[in-house]
Amino acid sequence: MTTTSTRATLLVCPASGKGRAARVAGSVAAALREVVDHLDLRVADSADGTARLAREAVADGVDVLVVLGGDGAAHLGVQACAGTSTALAVVPAGTGNDLATALGAVSADDVVAALRAGARRPLDLGRVAGGPWFATVLCAGFDSAVNERANAMRWPSGPRRYDLAILAELAALRARPLVVETEDRVVELDALLVAVGNTTSYGGGIPVCPDASPADGLLDLTVVTASPRRTLLRMLPTLRTGRHVDHPAVRTFRARSVRLSGPPWVAYADGERLREVPLGEAPLEVECVPGALTAVGAPR
């Protein structure tokens, strides 16, 4: 029985989760029809198709865009919904599902329950100057190299893929000079990685910015400074618990905006490779935009 007056679009990314999204699309649509007045079902055949269908749904004025897919699909949903009245919901069906987890959506049942309860909240977003929005974490350096490797791997799936990519990238690891500028400080250091978090986690649940909140108007920065490989190997297990921030080699900051310059690193945001020039050819400027997105669920 319909309990809310809601018009929604379910955007299915069938390739997500090695076809999992396609397999569950029918049951997800049936569950959503119990809690919305009208549901349009759209199936994307590519990333470009996902972006186009998301934009079209928002332009059509739907109340909620429900994305059935992984973090890549969710990232495209963010681009369409940011700064509009359309709320975004994410049904997890990918490898990492970090945004869905941040929204309290472990399954389709969580999204259905949130829609039934009318649980919508404003969510802060990060924005790259001249580039995209991001909802979770922007990273550069060692962690972006891990992303590059993990995205190219066919096996294994899930968080284990990132663990193996981390070990593989340690062999080529070297620190580079980085300048971090915020509204109240300029810090120069030799760094291995920098992560800018709107939410806590990336890579399938790694809490790289464990204290980040998507509702405080601030970005959390985690910088790992130059360290021997043996030190990093001892630190790696603490990444899964968030205790890495207690290590002397780790610096943390909190800021409304940040400017990063120095090494020729490629940056990733929401697990997606930024198309802009690599850090080092031009500074990377990022700001937090409070309440830029309306999200279905209870952000953690």
JSON list of N, CA, C and O in Angstrom, two decimals, residues 164-206:
[
{"chain": "A", "resi": 164, "resn": "LEU", "atom": "N", "xyz": [44.78, -6.32, -2.01]},
{"chain": "A", "resi": 164, "resn": "LEU", "atom": "CA", "xyz": [45.85, -6.83, -2.87]},
{"chain": "A", "resi": 164, "resn": "LEU", "atom": "C", "xyz": [46.48, -5.70, -3.68]},
{"chain": "A", "resi": 164, "resn": "LEU", "atom": "O", "xyz": [47.69, -5.68, -3.91]},
{"chain": "A", "resi": 165, "resn": "ALA", "atom": "N", "xyz": [45.67, -4.74, -4.11]},
{"chain": "A", "resi": 165, "resn": "ALA", "atom": "CA", "xyz": [46.20, -3.61, -4.86]},
{"chain": "A", "resi": 165, "resn": "ALA", "atom": "C", "xyz": [47.14, -2.77, -3.99]},
{"chain": "A", "resi": 165, "resn": "ALA", "atom": "O", "xyz": [48.16, -2.26, -4.46]},
{"chain": "A", "resi": 166, "resn": "ILE", "atom": "N", "xyz": [46.81, -2.63, -2.71]},
{"chain": "A", "resi": 166, "resn": "ILE", "atom": "CA", "xyz": [47.67, -1.90, -1.77]},
{"chain": "A", "resi": 166, "resn": "ILE", "atom": "C", "xyz": [49.04, -2.56, -1.69]},
{"chain": "A", "resi": 166, "resn": "ILE", "atom": "O", "xyz": [50.08, -1.90, -1.79]},
{"chain": "A", "resi": 167, "resn": "LEU", "atom": "N", "xyz": [49.05, -3.87, -1.52]},
{"chain": "A", "resi": 167, "resn": "LEU", "atom": "CA", "xyz": [50.32, -4.59, -1.40]},
{"chain": "A", "resi": 167, "resn": "LEU", "atom": "C", "xyz": [51.14, -4.46, -2.68]},
{"chain": "A", "resi": 167, "resn": "LEU", "atom": "O", "xyz": [52.37, -4.28, -2.64]},
{"chain": "A", "resi": 168, "resn": "ALA", "atom": "N", "xyz": [50.49, -4.52, -3.82]},
{"chain": "A", "resi": 168, "resn": "ALA", "atom": "CA", "xyz": [51.20, -4.42, -5.10]},
{"chain": "A", "resi": 168, "resn": "ALA", "atom": "C", "xyz": [51.81, -3.05, -5.30]},
{"chain": "A", "resi": 168, "resn": "ALA", "atom": "O", "xyz": [52.92, -2.91, -5.83]},
{"chain": "A", "resi": 169, "resn": "GLU", "atom": "N", "xyz": [51.11, -2.00, -4.88]},
{"chain": "A", "resi": 169, "resn": "GLU", "atom": "CA", "xyz": [51.60, -0.64, -5.09]},
{"chain": "A", "resi": 169, "resn": "GLU", "atom": "C", "xyz": [52.72, -0.25, -4.12]},
{"chain": "A", "resi": 169, "resn": "GLU", "atom": "O", "xyz": [53.45, 0.71, -4.37]},
{"chain": "A", "resi": 170, "resn": "LEU", "atom": "N", "xyz": [52.85, -0.98, -3.04]},
{"chain": "A", "resi": 170, "resn": "LEU", "atom": "CA", "xyz": [53.92, -0.66, -2.08]},
{"chain": "A", "resi": 170, "resn": "LEU", "atom": "C", "xyz": [55.30, -0.75, -2.73]},
{"chain": "A", "resi": 170, "resn": "LEU", "atom": "O", "xyz": [56.22, -0.02, -2.35]},
{"chain": "A", "resi": 171, "resn": "ALA", "atom": "N", "xyz": [55.45, -1.60, -3.72]},
{"chain": "A", "resi": 171, "resn": "ALA", "atom": "CA", "xyz": [56.76, -1.79, -4.36]},
{"chain": "A", "resi": 171, "resn": "ALA", "atom": "C", "xyz": [57.24, -0.53, -5.07]},
{"chain": "A", "resi": 171, "resn": "ALA", "atom": "O", "xyz": [58.44, -0.29, -5.16]},
{"chain": "A", "resi": 172, "resn": "ALA", "atom": "N", "xyz": [56.31, 0.27, -5.58]},
{"chain": "A", "resi": 172, "resn": "ALA", "atom": "CA", "xyz": [56.67, 1.47, -6.33]},
{"chain": "A", "resi": 172, "resn": "ALA", "atom": "C", "xyz": [56.51, 2.75, -5.50]},
{"chain": "A", "resi": 172, "resn": "ALA", "atom": "O", "xyz": [56.60, 3.86, -6.03]},
{"chain": "A", "resi": 173, "resn": "LEU", "atom": "N", "xyz": [56.33, 2.59, -4.22]},
{"chain": "A", "resi": 173, "resn": "LEU", "atom": "CA", "xyz": [55.99, 3.72, -3.37]},
{"chain": "A", "resi": 173, "resn": "LEU", "atom": "C", "xyz": [57.17, 4.67, -3.16]},
{"chain": "A", "resi": 173, "resn": "LEU", "atom": "O", "xyz": [58.28, 4.26, -2.89]},
{"chain": "A", "resi": 174, "resn": "ARG", "atom": "N", "xyz": [56.90, 5.98, -3.30]},
{"chain": "A", "resi": 174, "resn": "ARG", "atom": "CA", "xyz": [57.88, 7.00, -2.92]},
{"chain": "A", "resi": 174, "resn": "ARG", "atom": "C", "xyz": [57.16, 8.30, -2.58]},
{"chain": "A", "resi": 174, "resn": "ARG", "atom": "O", "xyz": [56.14, 8.64, -3.18]},
{"chain": "A", "resi": 175, "resn": "ALA", "atom": "N", "xyz": [57.70, 9.00, -1.61]},
{"chain": "A", "resi": 175, "resn": "ALA", "atom": "CA", "xyz": [57.09, 10.25, -1.16]},
{"chain": "A", "resi": 175, "resn": "ALA", "atom": "C", "xyz": [57.41, 11.39, -2.13]},
{"chain": "A", "resi": 175, "resn": "ALA", "atom": "O", "xyz": [58.45, 11.37, -2.80]},
{"chain": "A", "resi": 176, "resn": "ARG", "atom": "N", "xyz": [56.52, 12.38, -2.18]},
{"chain": "A", "resi": 176, "resn": "ARG", "atom": "CA", "xyz": [56.71, 13.55, -3.03]},
{"chain": "A", "resi": 176, "resn": "ARG", "atom": "C", "xyz": [56.28, 14.79, -2.27]},
{"chain": "A", "resi": 176, "resn": "ARG", "atom": "O", "xyz": [55.43, 14.73, -1.39]},
{"chain": "A", "resi": 177, "resn": "PRO", "atom": "N", "xyz": [56.88, 15.94, -2.61]},
{"chain": "A", "resi": 177, "resn": "PRO", "atom": "CA", "xyz": [56.53, 17.17, -1.89]},
{"chain": "A", "resi": 177, "resn": "PRO", "atom": "C", "xyz": [55.09, 17.60, -2.18]},
{"chain": "A", "resi": 177, "resn": "PRO", "atom": "O", "xyz": [54.65, 17.61, -3.33]},
{"chain": "A", "resi": 178, "resn": "LEU", "atom": "N", "xyz": [54.37, 17.93, -1.12]},
{"chain": "A", "resi": 178, "resn": "LEU", "atom": "CA", "xyz": [52.97, 18.33, -1.23]},
{"chain": "A", "resi": 178, "resn": "LEU", "atom": "C", "xyz": [52.75, 19.61, -0.42]},
{"chain": "A", "resi": 178, "resn": "LEU", "atom": "O", "xyz": [53.26, 19.74, 0.70]},
{"chain": "A", "resi": 179, "resn": "VAL", "atom": "N", "xyz": [51.98, 20.53, -0.99]},
{"chain": "A", "resi": 179, "resn": "VAL", "atom": "CA", "xyz": [51.58, 21.73, -0.28]},
{"chain": "A", "resi": 179, "resn": "VAL", "atom": "C", "xyz": [50.07, 21.67, -0.06]},
{"chain": "A", "resi": 179, "resn": "VAL", "atom": "O", "xyz": [49.31, 21.51, -1.01]},
{"chain": "A", "resi": 180, "resn": "VAL", "atom": "N", "xyz": [49.67, 21.75, 1.20]},
{"chain": "A", "resi": 180, "resn": "VAL", "atom": "CA", "xyz": [48.26, 21.74, 1.57]},
{"chain": "A", "resi": 180, "resn": "VAL", "atom": "C", "xyz": [47.89, 23.12, 2.09]},
{"chain": "A", "resi": 180, "resn": "VAL", "atom": "O", "xyz": [48.44, 23.60, 3.08]},
{"chain": "A", "resi": 181, "resn": "GLU", "atom": "N", "xyz": [46.97, 23.79, 1.40]},
{"chain": "A", "resi": 181, "resn": "GLU", "atom": "CA", "xyz": [46.53, 25.12, 1.80]},
{"chain": "A", "resi": 181, "resn": "GLU", "atom": "C", "xyz": [45.05, 25.07, 2.17]},
{"chain": "A", "resi": 181, "resn": "GLU", "atom": "O", "xyz": [44.22, 24.63, 1.37]},
{"chain": "A", "resi": 182, "resn": "THR", "atom": "N", "xyz": [44.73, 25.50, 3.38]},
{"chain": "A", "resi": 182, "resn": "THR", "atom": "CA", "xyz": [43.34, 25.63, 3.81]},
{"chain": "A", "resi": 182, "resn": "THR", "atom": "C", "xyz": [43.08, 27.10, 4.13]},
{"chain": "A", "resi": 182, "resn": "THR", "atom": "O", "xyz": [43.95, 27.95, 3.94]},
{"chain": "A", "resi": 183, "resn": "GLU", "atom": "N", "xyz": [41.88, 27.38, 4.63]},
{"chain": "A", "resi": 183, "resn": "GLU", "atom": "CA", "xyz": [41.55, 28.78, 4.91]},
{"chain": "A", "resi": 183, "resn": "GLU", "atom": "C", "xyz": [42.36, 29.36, 6.05]},
{"chain": "A", "resi": 183, "resn": "GLU", "atom": "O", "xyz": [42.43, 30.58, 6.22]},
{"chain": "A", "resi": 184, "resn": "ASP", "atom": "N", "xyz": [43.02, 28.51, 6.85]},
{"chain": "A", "resi": 184, "resn": "ASP", "atom": "CA", "xyz": [43.75, 29.04, 8.00]},
{"chain": "A", "resi": 184, "resn": "ASP", "atom": "C", "xyz": [45.19, 28.54, 8.13]},
{"chain": "A", "resi": 184, "resn": "ASP", "atom": "O", "xyz": [45.85, 28.82, 9.12]},
{"chain": "A", "resi": 185, "resn": "ARG", "atom": "N", "xyz": [45.69, 27.80, 7.12]},
{"chain": "A", "resi": 185, "resn": "ARG", "atom": "CA", "xyz": [47.07, 27.32, 7.24]},
{"chain": "A", "resi": 185, "resn": "ARG", "atom": "C", "xyz": [47.62, 26.91, 5.88]},
{"chain": "A", "resi": 185, "resn": "ARG", "atom": "O", "xyz": [46.88, 26.61, 4.94]},
{"chain": "A", "resi": 186, "resn": "VAL", "atom": "N", "xyz": [48.95, 26.90, 5.81]},
{"chain": "A", "resi": 186, "resn": "VAL", "atom": "CA", "xyz": [49.68, 26.36, 4.66]},
{"chain": "A", "resi": 186, "resn": "VAL", "atom": "C", "xyz": [50.71, 25.38, 5.22]},
{"chain": "A", "resi": 186, "resn": "VAL", "atom": "O", "xyz": [51.53, 25.75, 6.06]},
{"chain": "A", "resi": 187, "resn": "VAL", "atom": "N", "xyz": [50.66, 24.13, 4.78]},
{"chain": "A", "resi": 187, "resn": "VAL", "atom": "CA", "xyz": [51.54, 23.09, 5.28]},
{"chain": "A", "resi": 187, "resn": "VAL", "atom": "C", "xyz": [52.31, 22.49, 4.11]},
{"chain": "A", "resi": 187, "resn": "VAL", "atom": "O", "xyz": [51.70, 22.07, 3.12]},
{"chain": "A", "resi": 188, "resn": "GLU", "atom": "N", "xyz": [53.62, 22.45, 4.21]},
{"chain": "A", "resi": 188, "resn": "GLU", "atom": "CA", "xyz": [54.46, 21.81, 3.21]},
{"chain": "A", "resi": 188, "resn": "GLU", "atom": "C", "xyz": [55.07, 20.54, 3.82]},
{"chain": "A", "resi": 188, "resn": "GLU", "atom": "O", "xyz": [55.64, 20.60, 4.91]},
{"chain": "A", "resi": 189, "resn": "LEU", "atom": "N", "xyz": [54.94, 19.43, 3.11]},
{"chain": "A", "resi": 189, "resn": "LEU", "atom": "CA", "xyz": [55.46, 18.17, 3.65]},
{"chain": "A", "resi": 189, "resn": "LEU", "atom": "C", "xyz": [55.74, 17.20, 2.51]},
{"chain": "A", "resi": 189, "resn": "LEU", "atom": "O", "xyz": [55.32, 17.39, 1.37]},
{"chain": "A", "resi": 190, "resn": "ASP", "atom": "N", "xyz": [56.49, 16.17, 2.81]},
{"chain": "A", "resi": 190, "resn": "ASP", "atom": "CA", "xyz": [56.69, 15.06, 1.88]},
{"chain": "A", "resi": 190, "resn": "ASP", "atom": "C", "xyz": [55.62, 14.02, 2.18]},
{"chain": "A", "resi": 190, "resn": "ASP", "atom": "O", "xyz": [55.52, 13.52, 3.31]},
{"chain": "A", "resi": 191, "resn": "ALA", "atom": "N", "xyz": [54.82, 13.72, 1.16]},
{"chain": "A", "resi": 191, "resn": "ALA", "atom": "CA", "xyz": [53.63, 12.90, 1.40]},
{"chain": "A", "resi": 191, "resn": "ALA", "atom": "C", "xyz": [53.60, 11.68, 0.49]},
{"chain": "A", "resi": 191, "resn": "ALA", "atom": "O", "xyz": [54.13, 11.68, -0.63]},
{"chain": "A", "resi": 192, "resn": "LEU", "atom": "N", "xyz": [52.94, 10.65, 1.00]},
{"chain": "A", "resi": 192, "resn": "LEU", "atom": "CA", "xyz": [52.68, 9.45, 0.22]},
{"chain": "A", "resi": 192, "resn": "LEU", "atom": "C", "xyz": [51.26, 9.43, -0.33]},
{"chain": "A", "resi": 192, "resn": "LEU", "atom": "O", "xyz": [51.01, 8.88, -1.39]},
{"chain": "A", "resi": 193, "resn": "LEU", "atom": "N", "xyz": [50.35, 10.02, 0.42]},
{"chain": "A", "resi": 193, "resn": "LEU", "atom": "CA", "xyz": [48.97, 10.10, -0.04]},
{"chain": "A", "resi": 193, "resn": "LEU", "atom": "C", "xyz": [48.25, 11.21, 0.69]},
{"chain": "A", "resi": 193, "resn": "LEU", "atom": "O", "xyz": [48.64, 11.62, 1.79]},
{"chain": "A", "resi": 194, "resn": "VAL", "atom": "N", "xyz": [47.19, 11.68, 0.05]},
{"chain": "A", "resi": 194, "resn": "VAL", "atom": "CA", "xyz": [46.29, 12.63, 0.69]},
{"chain": "A", "resi": 194, "resn": "VAL", "atom": "C", "xyz": [44.86, 12.22, 0.37]},
{"chain": "A", "resi": 194, "resn": "VAL", "atom": "O", "xyz": [44.55, 11.85, -0.77]},
{"chain": "A", "resi": 195, "resn": "ALA", "atom": "N", "xyz": [44.01, 12.21, 1.38]},
{"chain": "A", "resi": 195, "resn": "ALA", "atom": "CA", "xyz": [42.60, 11.89, 1.21]},
{"chain": "A", "resi": 195, "resn": "ALA", "atom": "C", "xyz": [41.77, 13.03, 1.77]},
{"chain": "A", "resi": 195, "resn": "ALA", "atom": "O", "xyz": [42.05, 13.54, 2.86]},
{"chain": "A", "resi": 196, "resn": "VAL", "atom": "N", "xyz": [40.77, 13.45, 1.00]},
{"chain": "A", "resi": 196, "resn": "VAL", "atom": "CA", "xyz": [39.87, 14.52, 1.40]},
{"chain": "A", "resi": 196, "resn": "VAL", "atom": "C", "xyz": [38.49, 13.90, 1.56]},
{"chain": "A", "resi": 196, "resn": "VAL", "atom": "O", "xyz": [37.86, 13.50, 0.57]},
{"chain": "A", "resi": 197, "resn": "GLY", "atom": "N", "xyz": [38.02, 13.80, 2.79]},
{"chain": "A", "resi": 197, "resn": "GLY", "atom": "CA", "xyz": [36.80, 13.06, 3.06]},
{"chain": "A", "resi": 197, "resn": "GLY", "atom": "C", "xyz": [35.60, 13.93, 3.38]},
{"chain": "A", "resi": 197, "resn": "GLY", "atom": "O", "xyz": [35.66, 14.77, 4.27]},
{"chain": "A", "resi": 198, "resn": "ASN", "atom": "N", "xyz": [34.51, 13.69, 2.65]},
{"chain": "A", "resi": 198, "resn": "ASN", "atom": "CA", "xyz": [33.21, 14.23, 3.04]},
{"chain": "A", "resi": 198, "resn": "ASN", "atom": "C", "xyz": [32.50, 13.22, 3.94]},
{"chain": "A", "resi": 198, "resn": "ASN", "atom": "O", "xyz": [31.84, 13.58, 4.90]},
{"chain": "A", "resi": 199, "resn": "THR", "atom": "N", "xyz": [32.69, 11.93, 3.61]},
{"chain": "A", "resi": 199, "resn": "THR", "atom": "CA", "xyz": [32.29, 10.84, 4.49]},
{"chain": "A", "resi": 199, "resn": "THR", "atom": "C", "xyz": [33.55, 10.09, 4.90]},
{"chain": "A", "resi": 199, "resn": "THR", "atom": "O", "xyz": [34.65, 10.45, 4.51]},
{"chain": "A", "resi": 200, "resn": "THR", "atom": "N", "xyz": [33.39, 9.06, 5.67]},
{"chain": "A", "resi": 200, "resn": "THR", "atom": "CA", "xyz": [34.55, 8.41, 6.28]},
{"chain": "A", "resi": 200, "resn": "THR", "atom": "C", "xyz": [35.35, 7.51, 5.35]},
{"chain": "A", "resi": 200, "resn": "THR", "atom": "O", "xyz": [36.58, 7.47, 5.44]},
{"chain": "A", "resi": 201, "resn": "SER", "atom": "N", "xyz": [34.67, 6.81, 4.42]},
{"chain": "A", "resi": 201, "resn": "SER", "atom": "CA", "xyz": [35.30, 5.63, 3.83]},
{"chain": "A", "resi": 201, "resn": "SER", "atom": "C", "xyz": [35.34, 5.61, 2.31]},
{"chain": "A", "resi": 201, "resn": "SER", "atom": "O", "xyz": [34.51, 6.21, 1.63]},
{"chain": "A", "resi": 202, "resn": "TYR", "atom": "N", "xyz": [36.33, 4.84, 1.82]},
{"chain": "A", "resi": 202, "resn": "TYR", "atom": "CA", "xyz": [36.44, 4.52, 0.41]},
{"chain": "A", "resi": 202, "resn": "TYR", "atom": "C", "xyz": [36.95, 3.10, 0.28]},
{"chain": "A", "resi": 202, "resn": "TYR", "atom": "O", "xyz": [37.18, 2.41, 1.27]},
{"chain": "A", "resi": 203, "resn": "GLY", "atom": "N", "xyz": [37.05, 2.62, -0.99]},
{"chain": "A", "resi": 203, "resn": "GLY", "atom": "CA", "xyz": [37.63, 1.30, -1.22]},
{"chain": "A", "resi": 203, "resn": "GLY", "atom": "C", "xyz": [36.88, 0.16, -0.58]},
{"chain": "A", "resi": 203, "resn": "GLY", "atom": "O", "xyz": [37.47, -0.84, -0.17]},
{"chain": "A", "resi": 204, "resn": "GLY", "atom": "N", "xyz": [35.57, 0.27, -0.46]},
{"chain": "A", "resi": 204, "resn": "GLY", "atom": "CA", "xyz": [34.79, -0.82, 0.13]},
{"chain": "A", "resi": 204, "resn": "GLY", "atom": "C", "xyz": [34.82, -0.86, 1.63]},
{"chain": "A", "resi": 204, "resn": "GLY", "atom": "O", "xyz": [34.80, -1.92, 2.24]},
{"chain": "A", "resi": 205, "resn": "GLY", "atom": "N", "xyz": [34.86, 0.33, 2.26]},
{"chain": "A", "resi": 205, "resn": "GLY", "atom": "CA", "xyz": [34.74, 0.38, 3.72]},
{"chain": "A", "resi": 205, "resn": "GLY", "atom": "C", "xyz": [36.00, 0.70, 4.47]},
{"chain": "A", "resi": 205, "resn": "GLY", "atom": "O", "xyz": [36.06, 0.48, 5.68]},
{"chain": "A", "resi": 206, "resn": "ILE", "atom": "N", "xyz": [37.03, 1.25, 3.80]},
{"chain": "A", "resi": 206, "resn": "ILE", "atom": "CA", "xyz": [38.25, 1.65, 4.49]},
{"chain": "A", "resi": 206, "resn": "ILE", "atom": "C", "xyz": [38.04, 3.06, 5.06]},
{"chain": "A", "resi": 206, "resn": "ILE", "atom": "O", "xyz": [37.91, 4.03, 4.31]}
]
